Amino acid sequence: MNGSEGRHEHDPGDTSALLAELAPALLLRLTALMRTARTYDVSNQAFRRQMQEFMALVHRLHEVEDEITLLVVADYLYLNGVRLKATTAVLGAYHSLMADFDRRQVGGVRILHGVDEAEIERFFQIFLAAEDPALAERLPETIAEAAVTNIVVVPEAELDADDIATELDEKPTHATEQKKAKKVFWRAVLGARKIVLRAHATGRPDLRHAKRVVQPIVDNILKHEYSIVGLTALKEHDEYTYAHCVNVAVLSISMGQMLRLPRQALADLGVAGLLHDLGKMSIPGEVLRKPGRLTDEEWVQMRRHPIEGAMSIARMPGLSTVMLDAMRSCLEHHMNFDRTGYPVVDSDWGQATMSRIVAMADCFDAMTAHRAYGRPRTPFESLQLLLGPTRVNFDPAVLWALVRTVGLYPAGTVIQTVSGHLVMSTSPNSADVAHPFCRVLVRPDGTPPPESAPVTWDPMPDTERAYRVLRPEEHAFATQELLAA
């Protein structure tokens, strides 16, 4: 019996619809299986359960397709030619899988009809081991030698992105600055995750890894590719715990650049921002995740995390400027410019310049995160609050740098313009904080641009200006999904 016998013929339109329907589940199951394989043996019940759920999806797709092909093309994932949307539900899995492919120089994977659980087990064992660059070079050969015949790795070097994108009726696939920024950002999130988990296991962070994570961010911002700042507005995804560290690093570096700090200082500032919350590892998870008000005893634990973070860095061997900057930022990022905040120090204590920047970045990003009660503040609402009565908590120069970094209408803000357009800001415009880069949501005549041909303002034209900002209750736009797309 050949590979197509025994399966029903399906209408191509129905097949595309099925692919679009099952793609998110397949992506989540695949990354969950990989995550479980890193922790458990293949005989473990947790791995077996993930395997069963993954195989159920594979079998269902193989009923209509001879093979399942996952490809990375121009920083997008495609399943059998259908582009997977990076919705908030799959955002973490989407970028995690792309990063795993990238580290192994893999452009895609083909799962052929007839694959069984034993082959998938062998594949994952080899694939995960290939995180070592030396093993990654021989990944296709090693898989073939292990008698894995129904899973084929497509080397990154064999993919011609331009040709593939043409076949998929995509726009030209030369890497735009925004796509570059997305790759830098999500690699940094995965790097932050590794740093935090290692620090939790060893009691001290890996400073060299932190420097490697931060350097591409510095390069991106110094080239005036401000789209990476817009990505800090993404909040609804599984990796937000680690993304917060990256957000603080990105915002801190950008503010430092606005304040004309030299390149090395920006790199050190980024490391300080990335490591600022290390002390929270000492706080019990039930306290960190508590939805209600903290008790007095729990507040004592929470307020100690700056000291614990500084102590964690102090355990590292050697002594350097970047270590000292990171220690002070850990210790001082909840202190305020008006000498309030915590930990409480002598009145002669002076908060370091880098700590003032990290404190500002941390506060702005935390204000826009999810809260136990009510909806989270939008970046625009948070900025208005910071420019209001709470401005006394921050160095005026640093607050000015934040406005220059995120703009008057931070990414994700829905704006009605004087001409009647509804637009969403996607990235700040360093040349004019009142005219951000935008995506048009609704034209003045009430019609939206087609999804297949989005309209952007790069940046908002000088002839336009904001008439008012819409609150989330006033619209139904999926701003997080639009920012992630």
PDB file of C-alpha atoms in Angstrom, residues 215-226 228 253-254 256-257 261-264 266-267:
ATOM      1  CA  GLN A 215      24.974  42.960  23.056  1.00  0.00           C
ATOM      2  CA  PRO A 216      22.546  42.455  20.124  1.00  0.00           C
ATOM      3  CA  ILE A 217      20.051  44.737  21.888  1.00  0.00           C
ATOM      4  CA  VAL A 218      22.676  47.468  22.175  1.00  0.00           C
ATOM      5  CA  ASP A 219      23.593  47.025  18.504  1.00  0.00           C
ATOM      6  CA  ASN A 220      19.930  47.209  17.501  1.00  0.00           C
ATOM      7  CA  ILE A 221      19.214  50.387  19.437  1.00  0.00           C
ATOM      8  CA  LEU A 222      22.419  52.150  18.385  1.00  0.00           C
ATOM      9  CA  LYS A 223      21.453  51.615  14.754  1.00  0.00           C
ATOM     10  CA  HIS A 224      18.246  53.542  15.477  1.00  0.00           C
ATOM     11  CA  GLU A 225      16.101  50.464  14.859  1.00  0.00           C
ATOM     12  CA  TYR A 226      13.494  51.508  17.398  1.00  0.00           C
ATOM     13  CA  ILE A 228      12.539  46.643  19.373  1.00  0.00           C
ATOM     14  CA  ILE A 253      19.503  50.868  27.056  1.00  0.00           C
ATOM     15  CA  SER A 254      17.274  53.114  24.966  1.00  0.00           C
ATOM     16  CA  GLY A 256      20.684  55.513  28.313  1.00  0.00           C
ATOM     17  CA  GLN A 257      21.203  56.255  24.640  1.00  0.00           C
ATOM     18  CA  LEU A 261      25.806  57.353  27.620  1.00  0.00           C
ATOM     19  CA  PRO A 262      28.789  55.740  25.836  1.00  0.00           C
ATOM     20  CA  ARG A 263      28.453  52.313  24.244  1.00  0.00           C
ATOM     21  CA  GLN A 264      30.171  50.365  27.040  1.00  0.00           C
ATOM     22  CA  LEU A 266      24.921  51.056  27.584  1.00  0.00           C
ATOM     23  CA  ALA A 267      26.071  47.428  27.562  1.00  0.00           C
TER      24      ALA A 267
END
